[in-house]
Tab-separated table of C-alpha atoms and ligand atoms in Angstrom:
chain	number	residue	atom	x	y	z
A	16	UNK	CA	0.000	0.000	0.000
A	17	UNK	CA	1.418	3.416	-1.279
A	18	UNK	CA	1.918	6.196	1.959
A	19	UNK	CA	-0.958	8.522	0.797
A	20	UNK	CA	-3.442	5.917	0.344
A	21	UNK	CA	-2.850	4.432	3.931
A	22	UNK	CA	-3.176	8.019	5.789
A	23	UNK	CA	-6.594	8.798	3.311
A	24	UNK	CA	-7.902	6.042	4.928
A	25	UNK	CA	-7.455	6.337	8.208
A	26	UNK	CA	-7.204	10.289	8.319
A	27	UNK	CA	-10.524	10.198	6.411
A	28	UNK	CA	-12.054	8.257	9.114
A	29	UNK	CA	-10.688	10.903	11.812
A	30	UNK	CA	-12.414	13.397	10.641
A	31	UNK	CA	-15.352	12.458	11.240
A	32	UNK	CA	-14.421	10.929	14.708
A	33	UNK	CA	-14.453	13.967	17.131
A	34	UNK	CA	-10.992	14.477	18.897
A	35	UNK	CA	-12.074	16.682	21.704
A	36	UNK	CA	-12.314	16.169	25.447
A	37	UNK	CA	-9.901	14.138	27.036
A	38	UNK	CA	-12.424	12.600	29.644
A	39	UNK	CA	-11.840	12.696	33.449
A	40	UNK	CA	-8.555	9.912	33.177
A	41	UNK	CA	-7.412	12.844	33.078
A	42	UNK	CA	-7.582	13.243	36.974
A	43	UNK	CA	-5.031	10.775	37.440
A	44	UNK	CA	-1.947	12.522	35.908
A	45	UNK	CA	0.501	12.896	37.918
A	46	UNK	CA	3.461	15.302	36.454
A	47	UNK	CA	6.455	14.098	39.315
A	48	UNK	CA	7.818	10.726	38.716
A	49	UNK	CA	8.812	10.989	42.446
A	50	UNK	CA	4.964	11.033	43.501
A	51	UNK	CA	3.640	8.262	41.758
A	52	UNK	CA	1.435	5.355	43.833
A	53	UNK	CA	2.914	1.879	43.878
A	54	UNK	CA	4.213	0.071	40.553
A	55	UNK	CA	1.986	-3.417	40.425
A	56	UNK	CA	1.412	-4.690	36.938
A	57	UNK	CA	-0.815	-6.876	38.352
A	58	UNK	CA	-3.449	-4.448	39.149
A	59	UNK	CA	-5.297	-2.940	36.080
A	60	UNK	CA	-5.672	0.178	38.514
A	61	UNK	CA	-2.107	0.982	38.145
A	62	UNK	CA	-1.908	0.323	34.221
A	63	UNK	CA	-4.952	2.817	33.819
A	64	UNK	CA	-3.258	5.218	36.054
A	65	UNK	CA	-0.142	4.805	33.380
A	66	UNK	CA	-2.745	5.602	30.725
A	67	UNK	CA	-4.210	9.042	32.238
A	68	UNK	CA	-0.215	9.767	32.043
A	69	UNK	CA	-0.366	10.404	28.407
A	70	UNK	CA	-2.931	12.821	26.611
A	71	UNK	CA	-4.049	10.408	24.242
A	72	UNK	CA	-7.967	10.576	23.422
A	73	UNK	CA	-10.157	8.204	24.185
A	74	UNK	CA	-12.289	8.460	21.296
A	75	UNK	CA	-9.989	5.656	19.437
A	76	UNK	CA	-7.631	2.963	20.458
A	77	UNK	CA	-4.541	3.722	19.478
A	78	UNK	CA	-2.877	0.516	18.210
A	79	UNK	CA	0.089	1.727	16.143
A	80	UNK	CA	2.828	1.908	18.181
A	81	UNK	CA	4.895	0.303	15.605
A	82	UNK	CA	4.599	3.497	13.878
A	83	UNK	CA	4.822	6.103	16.018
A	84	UNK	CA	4.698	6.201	19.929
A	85	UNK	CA	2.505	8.447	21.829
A	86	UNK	CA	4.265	11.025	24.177
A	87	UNK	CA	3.113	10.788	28.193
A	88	UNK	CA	2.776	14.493	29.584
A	89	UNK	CA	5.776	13.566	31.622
A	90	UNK	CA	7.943	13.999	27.805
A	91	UNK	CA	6.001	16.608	26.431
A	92	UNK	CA	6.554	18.980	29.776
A	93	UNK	CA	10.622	18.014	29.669
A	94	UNK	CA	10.376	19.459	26.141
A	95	UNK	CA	8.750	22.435	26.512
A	96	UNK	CA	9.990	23.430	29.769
A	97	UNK	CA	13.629	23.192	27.994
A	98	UNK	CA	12.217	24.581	24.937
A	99	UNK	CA	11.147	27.950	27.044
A	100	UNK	CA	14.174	27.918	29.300
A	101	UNK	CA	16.312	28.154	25.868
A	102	UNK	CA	14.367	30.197	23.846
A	103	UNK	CA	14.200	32.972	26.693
A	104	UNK	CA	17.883	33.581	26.517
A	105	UNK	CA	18.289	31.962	22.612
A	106	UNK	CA	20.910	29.454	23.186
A	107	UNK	CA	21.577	26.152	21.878
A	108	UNK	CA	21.916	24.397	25.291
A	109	UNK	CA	24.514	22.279	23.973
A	110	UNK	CA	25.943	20.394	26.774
A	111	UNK	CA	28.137	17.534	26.713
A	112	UNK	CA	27.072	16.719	30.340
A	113	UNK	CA	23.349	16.503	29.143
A	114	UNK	CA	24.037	14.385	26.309
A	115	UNK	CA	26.735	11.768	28.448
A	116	UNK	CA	23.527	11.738	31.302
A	117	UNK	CA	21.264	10.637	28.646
A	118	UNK	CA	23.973	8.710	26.714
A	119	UNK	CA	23.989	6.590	30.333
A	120	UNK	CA	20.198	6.498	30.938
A	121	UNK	CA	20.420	5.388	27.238
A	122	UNK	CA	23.395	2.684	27.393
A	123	UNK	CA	21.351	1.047	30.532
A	124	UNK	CA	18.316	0.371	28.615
A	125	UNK	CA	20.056	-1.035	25.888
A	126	UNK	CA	22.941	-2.565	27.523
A	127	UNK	CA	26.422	-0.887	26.237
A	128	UNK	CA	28.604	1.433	27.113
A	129	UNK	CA	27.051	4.886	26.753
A	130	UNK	CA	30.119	5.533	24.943
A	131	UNK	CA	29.248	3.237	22.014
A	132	UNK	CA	25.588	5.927	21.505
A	133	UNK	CA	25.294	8.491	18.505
A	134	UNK	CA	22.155	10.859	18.973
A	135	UNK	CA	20.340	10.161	15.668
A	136	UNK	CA	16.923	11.842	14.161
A	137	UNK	CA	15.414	8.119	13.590
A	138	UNK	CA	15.951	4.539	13.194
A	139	UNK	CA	16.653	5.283	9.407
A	140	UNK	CA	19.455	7.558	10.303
A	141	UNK	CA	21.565	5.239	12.311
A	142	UNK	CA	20.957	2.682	9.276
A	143	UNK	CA	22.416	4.890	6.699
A	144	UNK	CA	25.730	5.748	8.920
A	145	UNK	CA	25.960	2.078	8.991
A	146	UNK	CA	25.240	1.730	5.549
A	147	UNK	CA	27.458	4.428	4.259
A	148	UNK	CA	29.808	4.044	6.377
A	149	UNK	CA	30.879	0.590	6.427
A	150	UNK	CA	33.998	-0.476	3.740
A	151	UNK	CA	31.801	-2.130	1.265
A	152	UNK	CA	32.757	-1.570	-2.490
A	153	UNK	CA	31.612	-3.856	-5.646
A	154	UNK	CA	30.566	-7.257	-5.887
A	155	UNK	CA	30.581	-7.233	-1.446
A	156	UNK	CA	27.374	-9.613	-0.410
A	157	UNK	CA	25.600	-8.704	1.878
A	158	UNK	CA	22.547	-10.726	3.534
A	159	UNK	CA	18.785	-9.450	4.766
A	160	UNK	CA	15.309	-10.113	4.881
A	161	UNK	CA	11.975	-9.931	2.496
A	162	UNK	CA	10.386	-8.263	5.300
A	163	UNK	CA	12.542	-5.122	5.755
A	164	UNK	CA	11.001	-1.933	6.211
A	165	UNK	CA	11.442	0.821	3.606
A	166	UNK	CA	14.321	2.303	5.775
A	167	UNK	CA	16.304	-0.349	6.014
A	168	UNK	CA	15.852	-1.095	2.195
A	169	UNK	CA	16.497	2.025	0.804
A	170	UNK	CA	20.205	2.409	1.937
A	171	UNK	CA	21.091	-0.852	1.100
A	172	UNK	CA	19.525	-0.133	-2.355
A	173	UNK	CA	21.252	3.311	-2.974
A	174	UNK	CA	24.643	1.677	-2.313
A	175	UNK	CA	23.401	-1.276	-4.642
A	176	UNK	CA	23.318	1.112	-7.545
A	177	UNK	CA	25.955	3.363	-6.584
A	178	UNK	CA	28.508	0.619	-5.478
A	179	UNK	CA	27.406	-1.798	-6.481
A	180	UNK	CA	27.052	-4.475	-3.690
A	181	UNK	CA	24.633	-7.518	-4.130
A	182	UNK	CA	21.587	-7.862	-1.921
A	183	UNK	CA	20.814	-11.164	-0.872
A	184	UNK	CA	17.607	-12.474	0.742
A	185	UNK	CA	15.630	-14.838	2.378
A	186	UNK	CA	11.945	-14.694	3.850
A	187	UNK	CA	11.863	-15.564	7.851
A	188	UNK	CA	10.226	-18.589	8.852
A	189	UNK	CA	7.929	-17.463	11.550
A	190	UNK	CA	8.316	-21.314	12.362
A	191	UNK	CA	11.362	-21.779	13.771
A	192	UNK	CA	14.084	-19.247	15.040
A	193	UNK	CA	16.865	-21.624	13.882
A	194	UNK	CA	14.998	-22.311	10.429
A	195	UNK	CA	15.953	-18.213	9.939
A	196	UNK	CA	20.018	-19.211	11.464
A	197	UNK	CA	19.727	-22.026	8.690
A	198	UNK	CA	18.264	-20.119	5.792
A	199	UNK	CA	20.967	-16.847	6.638
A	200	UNK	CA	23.874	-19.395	6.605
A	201	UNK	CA	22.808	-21.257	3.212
A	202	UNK	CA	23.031	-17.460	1.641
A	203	UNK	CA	27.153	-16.962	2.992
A	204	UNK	CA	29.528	-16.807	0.130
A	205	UNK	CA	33.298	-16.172	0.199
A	206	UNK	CA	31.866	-12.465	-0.462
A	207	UNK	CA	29.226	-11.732	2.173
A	208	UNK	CA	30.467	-9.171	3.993
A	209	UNK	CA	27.362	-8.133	6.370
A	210	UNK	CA	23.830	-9.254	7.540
A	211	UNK	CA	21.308	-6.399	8.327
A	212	UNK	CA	17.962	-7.984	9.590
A	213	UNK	CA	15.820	-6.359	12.369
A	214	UNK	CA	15.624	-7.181	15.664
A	215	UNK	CA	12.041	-7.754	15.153
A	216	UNK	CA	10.567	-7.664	11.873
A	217	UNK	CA	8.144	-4.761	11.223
A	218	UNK	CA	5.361	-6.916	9.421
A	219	UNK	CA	4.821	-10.191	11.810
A	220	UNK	CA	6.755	-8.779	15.001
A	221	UNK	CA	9.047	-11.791	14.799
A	222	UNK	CA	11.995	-11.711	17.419
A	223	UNK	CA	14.872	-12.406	15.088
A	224	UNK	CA	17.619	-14.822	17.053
A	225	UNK	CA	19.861	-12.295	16.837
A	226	UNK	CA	22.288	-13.750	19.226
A	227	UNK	CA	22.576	-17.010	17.615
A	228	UNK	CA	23.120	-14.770	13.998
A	229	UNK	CA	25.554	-13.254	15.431
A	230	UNK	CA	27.602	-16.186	16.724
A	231	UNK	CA	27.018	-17.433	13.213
A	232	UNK	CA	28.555	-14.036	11.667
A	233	UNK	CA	31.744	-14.166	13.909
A	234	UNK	CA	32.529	-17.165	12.913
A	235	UNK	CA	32.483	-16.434	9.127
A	236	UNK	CA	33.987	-12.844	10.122
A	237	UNK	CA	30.982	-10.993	8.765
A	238	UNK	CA	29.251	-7.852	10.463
A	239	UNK	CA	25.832	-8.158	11.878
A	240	UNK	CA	23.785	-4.949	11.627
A	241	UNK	CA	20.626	-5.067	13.925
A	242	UNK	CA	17.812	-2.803	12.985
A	243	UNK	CA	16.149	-2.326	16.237
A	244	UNK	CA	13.199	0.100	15.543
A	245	UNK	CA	10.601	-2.015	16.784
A	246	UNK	CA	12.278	-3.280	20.159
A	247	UNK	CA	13.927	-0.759	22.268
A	248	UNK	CA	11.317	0.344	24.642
A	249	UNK	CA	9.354	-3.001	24.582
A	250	UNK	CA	11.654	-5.343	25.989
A	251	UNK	CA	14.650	-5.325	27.954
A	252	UNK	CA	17.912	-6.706	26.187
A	253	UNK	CA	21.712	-6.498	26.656
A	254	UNK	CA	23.341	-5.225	23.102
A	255	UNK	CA	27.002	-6.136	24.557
A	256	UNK	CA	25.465	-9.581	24.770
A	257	UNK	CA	23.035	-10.011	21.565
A	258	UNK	CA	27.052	-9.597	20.345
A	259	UNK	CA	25.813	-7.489	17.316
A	260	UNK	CA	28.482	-4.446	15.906
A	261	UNK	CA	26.058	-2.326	15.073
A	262	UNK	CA	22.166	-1.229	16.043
A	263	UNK	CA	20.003	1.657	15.337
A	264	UNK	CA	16.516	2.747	16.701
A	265	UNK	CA	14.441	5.501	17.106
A	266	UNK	CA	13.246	7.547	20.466
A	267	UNK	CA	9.474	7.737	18.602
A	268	UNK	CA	8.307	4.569	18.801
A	269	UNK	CA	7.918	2.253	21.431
A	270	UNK	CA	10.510	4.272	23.894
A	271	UNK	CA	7.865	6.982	23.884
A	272	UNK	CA	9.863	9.991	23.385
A	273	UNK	CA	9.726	13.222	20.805
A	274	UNK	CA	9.229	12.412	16.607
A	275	UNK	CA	12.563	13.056	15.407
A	276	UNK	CA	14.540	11.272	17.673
A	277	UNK	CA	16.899	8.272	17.756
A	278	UNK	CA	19.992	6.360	18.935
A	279	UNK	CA	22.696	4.426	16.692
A	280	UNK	CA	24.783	1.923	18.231
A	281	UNK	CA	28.463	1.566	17.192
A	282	UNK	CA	30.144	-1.532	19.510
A	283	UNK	CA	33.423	0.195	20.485
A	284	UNK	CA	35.717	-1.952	17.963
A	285	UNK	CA	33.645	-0.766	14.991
A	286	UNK	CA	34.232	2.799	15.613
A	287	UNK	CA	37.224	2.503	13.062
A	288	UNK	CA	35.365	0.669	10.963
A	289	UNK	CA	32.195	1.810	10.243
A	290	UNK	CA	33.722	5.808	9.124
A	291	UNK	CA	32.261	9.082	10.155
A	292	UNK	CA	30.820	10.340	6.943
A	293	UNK	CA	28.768	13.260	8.180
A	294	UNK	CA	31.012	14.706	10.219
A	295	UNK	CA	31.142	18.519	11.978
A	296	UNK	CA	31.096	20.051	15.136
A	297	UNK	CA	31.265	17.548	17.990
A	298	UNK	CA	32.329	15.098	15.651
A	299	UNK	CA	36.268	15.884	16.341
A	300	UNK	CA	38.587	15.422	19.374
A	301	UNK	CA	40.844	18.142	17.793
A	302	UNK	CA	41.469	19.603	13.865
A	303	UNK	CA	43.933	22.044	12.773
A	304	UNK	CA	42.567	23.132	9.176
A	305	UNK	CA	45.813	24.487	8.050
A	306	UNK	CA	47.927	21.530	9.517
A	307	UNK	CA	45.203	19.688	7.950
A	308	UNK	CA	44.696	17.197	10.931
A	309	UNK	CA	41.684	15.759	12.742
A	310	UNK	CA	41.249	13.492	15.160
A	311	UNK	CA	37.818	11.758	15.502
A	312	UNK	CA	35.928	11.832	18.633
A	313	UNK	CA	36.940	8.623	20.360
A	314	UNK	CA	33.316	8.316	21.062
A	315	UNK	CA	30.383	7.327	18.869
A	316	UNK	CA	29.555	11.068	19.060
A	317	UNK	CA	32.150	11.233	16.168
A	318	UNK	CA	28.677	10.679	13.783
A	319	UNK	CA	26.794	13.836	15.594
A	320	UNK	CA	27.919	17.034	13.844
A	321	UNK	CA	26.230	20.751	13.978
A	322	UNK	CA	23.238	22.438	15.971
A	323	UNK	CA	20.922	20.365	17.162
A	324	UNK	CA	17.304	20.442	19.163
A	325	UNK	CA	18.491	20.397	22.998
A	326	UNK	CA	14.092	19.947	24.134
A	327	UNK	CA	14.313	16.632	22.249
A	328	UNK	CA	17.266	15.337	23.614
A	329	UNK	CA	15.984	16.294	26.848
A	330	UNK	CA	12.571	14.631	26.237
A	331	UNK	CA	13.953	11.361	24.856
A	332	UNK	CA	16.196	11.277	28.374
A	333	UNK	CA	13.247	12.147	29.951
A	334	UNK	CA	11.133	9.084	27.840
A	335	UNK	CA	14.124	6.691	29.029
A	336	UNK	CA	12.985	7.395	32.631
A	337	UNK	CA	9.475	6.808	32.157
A	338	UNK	CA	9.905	3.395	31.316
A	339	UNK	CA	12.996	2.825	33.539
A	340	UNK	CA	10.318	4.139	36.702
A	341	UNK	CA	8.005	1.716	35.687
A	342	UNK	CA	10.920	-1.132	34.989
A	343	UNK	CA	11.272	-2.506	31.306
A	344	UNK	CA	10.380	-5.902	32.557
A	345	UNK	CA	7.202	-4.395	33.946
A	346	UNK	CA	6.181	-2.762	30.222
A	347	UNK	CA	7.110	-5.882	28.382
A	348	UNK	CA	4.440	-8.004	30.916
A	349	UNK	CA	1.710	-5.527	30.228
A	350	UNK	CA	2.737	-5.460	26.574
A	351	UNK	CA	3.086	-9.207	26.637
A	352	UNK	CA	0.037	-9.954	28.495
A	353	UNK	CA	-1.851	-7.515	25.740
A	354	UNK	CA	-0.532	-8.830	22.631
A	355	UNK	CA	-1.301	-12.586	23.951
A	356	UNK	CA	-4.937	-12.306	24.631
A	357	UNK	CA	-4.784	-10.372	21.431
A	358	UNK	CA	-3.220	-13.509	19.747
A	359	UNK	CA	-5.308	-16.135	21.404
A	360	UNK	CA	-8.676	-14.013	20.516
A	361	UNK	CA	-7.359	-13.885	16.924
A	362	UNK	CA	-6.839	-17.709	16.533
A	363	UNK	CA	-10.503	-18.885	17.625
A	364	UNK	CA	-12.071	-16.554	14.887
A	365	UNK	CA	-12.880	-18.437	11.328
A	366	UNK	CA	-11.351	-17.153	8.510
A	367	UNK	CA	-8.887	-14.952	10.668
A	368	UNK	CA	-5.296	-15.843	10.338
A	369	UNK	CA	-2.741	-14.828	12.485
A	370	UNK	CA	0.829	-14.325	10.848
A	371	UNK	CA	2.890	-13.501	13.620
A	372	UNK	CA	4.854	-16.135	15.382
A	373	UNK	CA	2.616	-19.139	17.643
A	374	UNK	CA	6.354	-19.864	19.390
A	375	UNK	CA	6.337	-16.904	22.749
A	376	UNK	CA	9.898	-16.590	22.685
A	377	UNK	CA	9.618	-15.047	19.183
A	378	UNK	CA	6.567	-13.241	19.700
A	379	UNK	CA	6.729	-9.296	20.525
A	380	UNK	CA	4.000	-7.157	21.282
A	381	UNK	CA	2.827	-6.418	17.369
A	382	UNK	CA	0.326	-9.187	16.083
A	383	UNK	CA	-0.052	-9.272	12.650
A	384	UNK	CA	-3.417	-11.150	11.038
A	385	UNK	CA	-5.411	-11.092	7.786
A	386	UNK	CA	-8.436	-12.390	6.918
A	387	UNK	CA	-9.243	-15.175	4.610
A	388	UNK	CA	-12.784	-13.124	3.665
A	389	UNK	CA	-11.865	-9.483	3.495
A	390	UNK	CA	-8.776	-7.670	1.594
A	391	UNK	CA	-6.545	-6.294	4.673
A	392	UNK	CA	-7.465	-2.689	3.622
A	393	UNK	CA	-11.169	-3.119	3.424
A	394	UNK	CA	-10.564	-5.105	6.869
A	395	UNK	CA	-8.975	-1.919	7.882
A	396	UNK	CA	-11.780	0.230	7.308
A	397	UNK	CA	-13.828	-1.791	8.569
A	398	UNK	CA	-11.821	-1.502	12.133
A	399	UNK	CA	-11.392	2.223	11.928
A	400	UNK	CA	-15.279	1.955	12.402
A	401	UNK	CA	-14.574	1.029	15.754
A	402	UNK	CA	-12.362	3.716	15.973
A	403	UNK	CA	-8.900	1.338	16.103
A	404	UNK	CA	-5.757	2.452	14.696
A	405	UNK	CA	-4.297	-0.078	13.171
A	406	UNK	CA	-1.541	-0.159	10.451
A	407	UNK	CA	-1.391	-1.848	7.045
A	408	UNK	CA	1.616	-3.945	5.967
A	409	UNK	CA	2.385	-4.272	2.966
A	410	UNK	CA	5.857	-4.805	3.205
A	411	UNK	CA	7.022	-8.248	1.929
A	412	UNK	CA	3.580	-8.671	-0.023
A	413	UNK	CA	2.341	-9.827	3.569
A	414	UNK	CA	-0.411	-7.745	2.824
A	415	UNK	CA	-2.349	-7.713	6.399
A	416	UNK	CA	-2.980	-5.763	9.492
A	417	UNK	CA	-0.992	-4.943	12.574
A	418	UNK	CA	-1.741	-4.125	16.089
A	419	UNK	CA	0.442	-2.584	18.419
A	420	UNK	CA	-0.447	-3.421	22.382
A	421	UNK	CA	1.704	-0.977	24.566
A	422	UNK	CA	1.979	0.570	28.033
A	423	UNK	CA	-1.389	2.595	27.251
A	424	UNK	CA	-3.509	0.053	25.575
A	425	UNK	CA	-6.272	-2.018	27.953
A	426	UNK	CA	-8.214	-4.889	27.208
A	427	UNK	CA	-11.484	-3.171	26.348
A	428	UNK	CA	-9.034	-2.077	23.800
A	429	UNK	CA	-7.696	-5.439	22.302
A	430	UNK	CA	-11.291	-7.117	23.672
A	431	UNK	CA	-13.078	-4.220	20.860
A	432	UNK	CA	-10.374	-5.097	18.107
A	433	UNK	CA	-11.400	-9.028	18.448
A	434	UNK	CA	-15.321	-8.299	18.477
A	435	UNK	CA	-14.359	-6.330	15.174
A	436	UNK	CA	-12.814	-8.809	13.288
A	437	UNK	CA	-15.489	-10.953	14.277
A	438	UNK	CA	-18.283	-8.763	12.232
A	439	UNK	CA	-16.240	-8.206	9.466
A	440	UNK	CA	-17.423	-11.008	7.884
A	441	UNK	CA	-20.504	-13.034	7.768
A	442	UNK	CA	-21.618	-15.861	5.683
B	16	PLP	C1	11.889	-2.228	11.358
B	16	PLP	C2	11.869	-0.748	11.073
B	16	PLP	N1	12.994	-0.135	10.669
B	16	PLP	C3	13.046	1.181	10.433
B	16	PLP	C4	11.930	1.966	10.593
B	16	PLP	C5	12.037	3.434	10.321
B	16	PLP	O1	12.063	4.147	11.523
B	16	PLP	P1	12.306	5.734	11.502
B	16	PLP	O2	11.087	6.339	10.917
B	16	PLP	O3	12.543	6.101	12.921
B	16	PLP	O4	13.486	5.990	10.662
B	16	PLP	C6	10.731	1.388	11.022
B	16	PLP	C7	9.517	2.199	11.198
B	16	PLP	O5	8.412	1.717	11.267
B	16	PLP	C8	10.701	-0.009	11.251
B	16	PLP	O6	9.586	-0.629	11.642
C-alpha cells in the first residue's frame, strides 16, 4: 500500500471521529515521577493510572505503536519546559554533560557502554551511517530479509546502484528461530560481507535470534547490523550480549519519546570501521585546518555534527525514565500480556489468520493477522469503524494488518479489536 493511500484512509475516518475532550482519566496525571502510587502490573488500577499519564484521546484505540509512539505528559513537559528555558535567553543548550547523562540512561536500557551511543533523528538515520559508512565496495554480499522496512531497504539499495554491492535475501520462517540461522547461513559466500535484519521484523513482530546470527557471523567474520526500531522500549535486552556491531533505533516509537529522535549503536571496535561520513562540530577530538589534521571523537559522538534540538534530547532522556520508573520488565508483561490475549482471541475466529509467530519466545507485542474473507485494507476500514488504529503492511507482499499493544492500551481495547474482526465477515 502506497503512503498517501494508507493516511486517506485512516485520516478520512478521523475526521469524522471527534478528537475533543480528554475525559476525566485525566484526573489521574501525575506530572512528578517521584509522587507516583505503587508500581503493580498486576493491578489494572495501576496500568490505567499509566494511561491518564499520556494525553491520548479516548475516542480511538490507538494501536500503532509500531509506527509512532505516543508522548506521556511527563515527555512533552521536559520538552517544553527546555524549549522555554532556551528560547528565553536563545541558546543552543549544547551540553556535553546533558548528552553523556542521557547517553547513560540510554546505554542502561540497551545494555552498552554509553560511549558506544550516537544521537540520531530516527531509526533510518543510524541505518544509513551504517550503511554508508561501512567499507563495502563492488561485488561485497551482503545478507537481509523480504520483510525489511522501507528504511532499512532504501540504503542498502542506494549503495546497490551506486557501489554496487549484491543484496541477498531470504523470507523468515515465523516457524522456527533456527529455520531463519539455517536459511541466513545457506546465503554466505566467500563475499558476504554483512547481515542487516531487524531485531524484530516490522510486518509479523518476529523476534529475530539475533544472538545465535551473530555467533554465526563471527565465525564467518561478517558484520551483523541489527535494525532495532521495533524493540527498544518493549523489551529489555543487553546489546554487549546479543554480540551485534552495530544497532540503530528511534526515540518515537515504542521508547515513547519526541518524533525526530533516535539512537545508533556503534560496539566500540567498529568505531574505526564503520567511518564518520557526516562529520562537523562535535564530531572531532581536535582539527587544525591548516595543519590539515583531525582526530575523531573517540566516542560514537564522532557521527553527531552541527546544531541540534536540545528539548528533544531532553525529552527522549526524559522518555528513558518513564519506562525505567516503571521497569522494562514491567512494560514488556503488560505489553506481553496484551498482545497474547490479542493472539489467542485472533486464533478462535474463522477465517482470521494470524501471521505472527505461535512460538512466545519469538513473539513481541505487534500481532499481525489477515483475513481469509476481506482484503486487509477493506478489513482496515472496517476496524477504523470502531475507531482502532491499526496499520497496514504491505511490506514483503504480507499484505495484512498490525496491532500494536503498549503501556497505554487495555483490554477493552484489544477485547473491541477481536469483536471487530469478528463482524467483518458473515456468511
Ligand atoms: C523495522 C523498522 N525499521 C526502520 C523503521 C524506520 O524508523 P524511523 O522512521 O525512525 O526511521 C521502522 C519504522 O516503522 C521499522 O519498523
Amino acid at each position: 500500500m502506497r503512503r498517501n493511500d494508507f493516511f486517506k484512509t485512516v485520516f478520512g475516518t478521523l475526521a469524522v471521529a471527534s478528537l475533543q475532550g480528554f475525559s476525566t482519566k485525566n484526573a489521574g496525571l501525575i506530572r512528578s515521577l517521584d509522587t507516583w502510587p505503587t508500581i503493580n502490573p498486576d493491578d489494572e488500577q495501576f496500568w490505567r493510572f499509566v494511561r491518564s499519564q499520556f494525553p491520548l484521546t479516548d475516542e480511538r484505540a490507538y494501536l500503532n505503536t509500531g509506527g509512532l509512539g505516543a508522548s506521556p505528559y511527563f515527555v512533552i513537559d521536559a520538552v517544553k519546559a527546555k524549549m522555554d528555558e532556551l528560547e528565553r535567553v536563545s541558546e543552543t543548550g549544547h551540553s556535553e554533560e546533558i548528552w553523556k547523562e542521557i547517553k547513560t540512561a540510554a546505554g542502561q536500557l540497551l545494555g552498552c557502554d554509553p560511549e558506544e551511543i550516537a544521537f540520531t533523528r530516527n531509526a533510518t538515520e543510524g541505518i544509513n551511517i551504517v550503511c554508508n559508512g561501512l567499507p563495502l565496495k563492488r561485488g561485497d554480499e551482503i545478507i537481509t530479509t523480504t520483510h525489511e522496512h522501507v528504511g532499512n531497504s532504501v540504503p542498502w539499495l542506494a549503495l546497490l546502484k551506486r557501489e554496487g554491492i549484491v543484496i541477498k535475501l531470504f523470507e523468515p520462517s515465523t516457524e522456527s528461530a533456527q529455520e531463519n540461522v539455517d536459511r541466513i547461513e545457506k546465503l554466505i559466500t566467500k563475499k558476504t560481507r554483512l547481515i542487516s535484519i531487524p531485531h524484530a521484523t516490522t510486518t509479523t513482530g518476529q523476534i529475530l535470534p539475533i544472538k545465535q546470527i551473530s555467533a554465526l557471523a563471527k565465525s564467518r567474520n561478517i558484520w551483523l547490523f541489527v535494525d532495532g526500531a521495533q524493540t527498544a522500549g518493549m523489551f529489555a535486552f543487553n546489546l554487549t550480549d546479543l554480540g551485534c556491531d552495530a544497532y540503530s533505533t528511534c526515540g518515537h516509537k515504542w521508547l515513547l519519546g519526541p518524533k525526530e529522535t533516535g539512537l545508533l549503536y556503534v560496539r566500540k571496535e567498529m568505531l574505526d570501521v564503520i567511518q564518520a561520513k557526516f562529520v562537523g562540530a562535535y564530531s572531532d577530538d581536535g582539527f587544525d585546518l591548516a595543519k590539515g589534521t583531525l582526530n575523531f571523537h573517540p566516542t560514537a559522538q564522532r557521527y553527531e555534527y552541527g546544531t541540534v534540538s536540545i528539548p528533544l534530547r531532553v525529552g527522549l532522556g526524559a522518555a528513558i525514565k518513564f519506562l525505567q520508573r516503571i521497569g522494562m520488565d514491567n512494560v514488556w508483561k503488560r505489553d506481553q500480556a496484551l498482545s497474547t490475549r490479542l493472539f489467542n482471541g485472533l486464533r478462535q475466529i474463522p477465517y482470521v489468520k494470524v501471521l505472527s509467530p505461535a512460538n512466545d519466545s519469538e513473539r513481541s507485542a505487534l500481532i499481525t493477522f489477515k483475513h481469509e474473507k476481506v482484503p486487509y485494507l477493506a478489513l482496515q476500514n472496517h476496524l477504523n469503524s470502531y475507531n482502532l488504529r491499526t496499520r497496514g503492511v504491505s511490506e514483503g507482499g504480507v499484505n495484512a494488518l498490525r496491532i500494536s499493544t503498549h503501556i497505554y492500551n487495555t483490554f477493552e481495547e484489544v477485547e473491541r479489536v477481536l469483536e471487530a474482526a469478528r463482524t467483518a465477515w458473515k456468511d
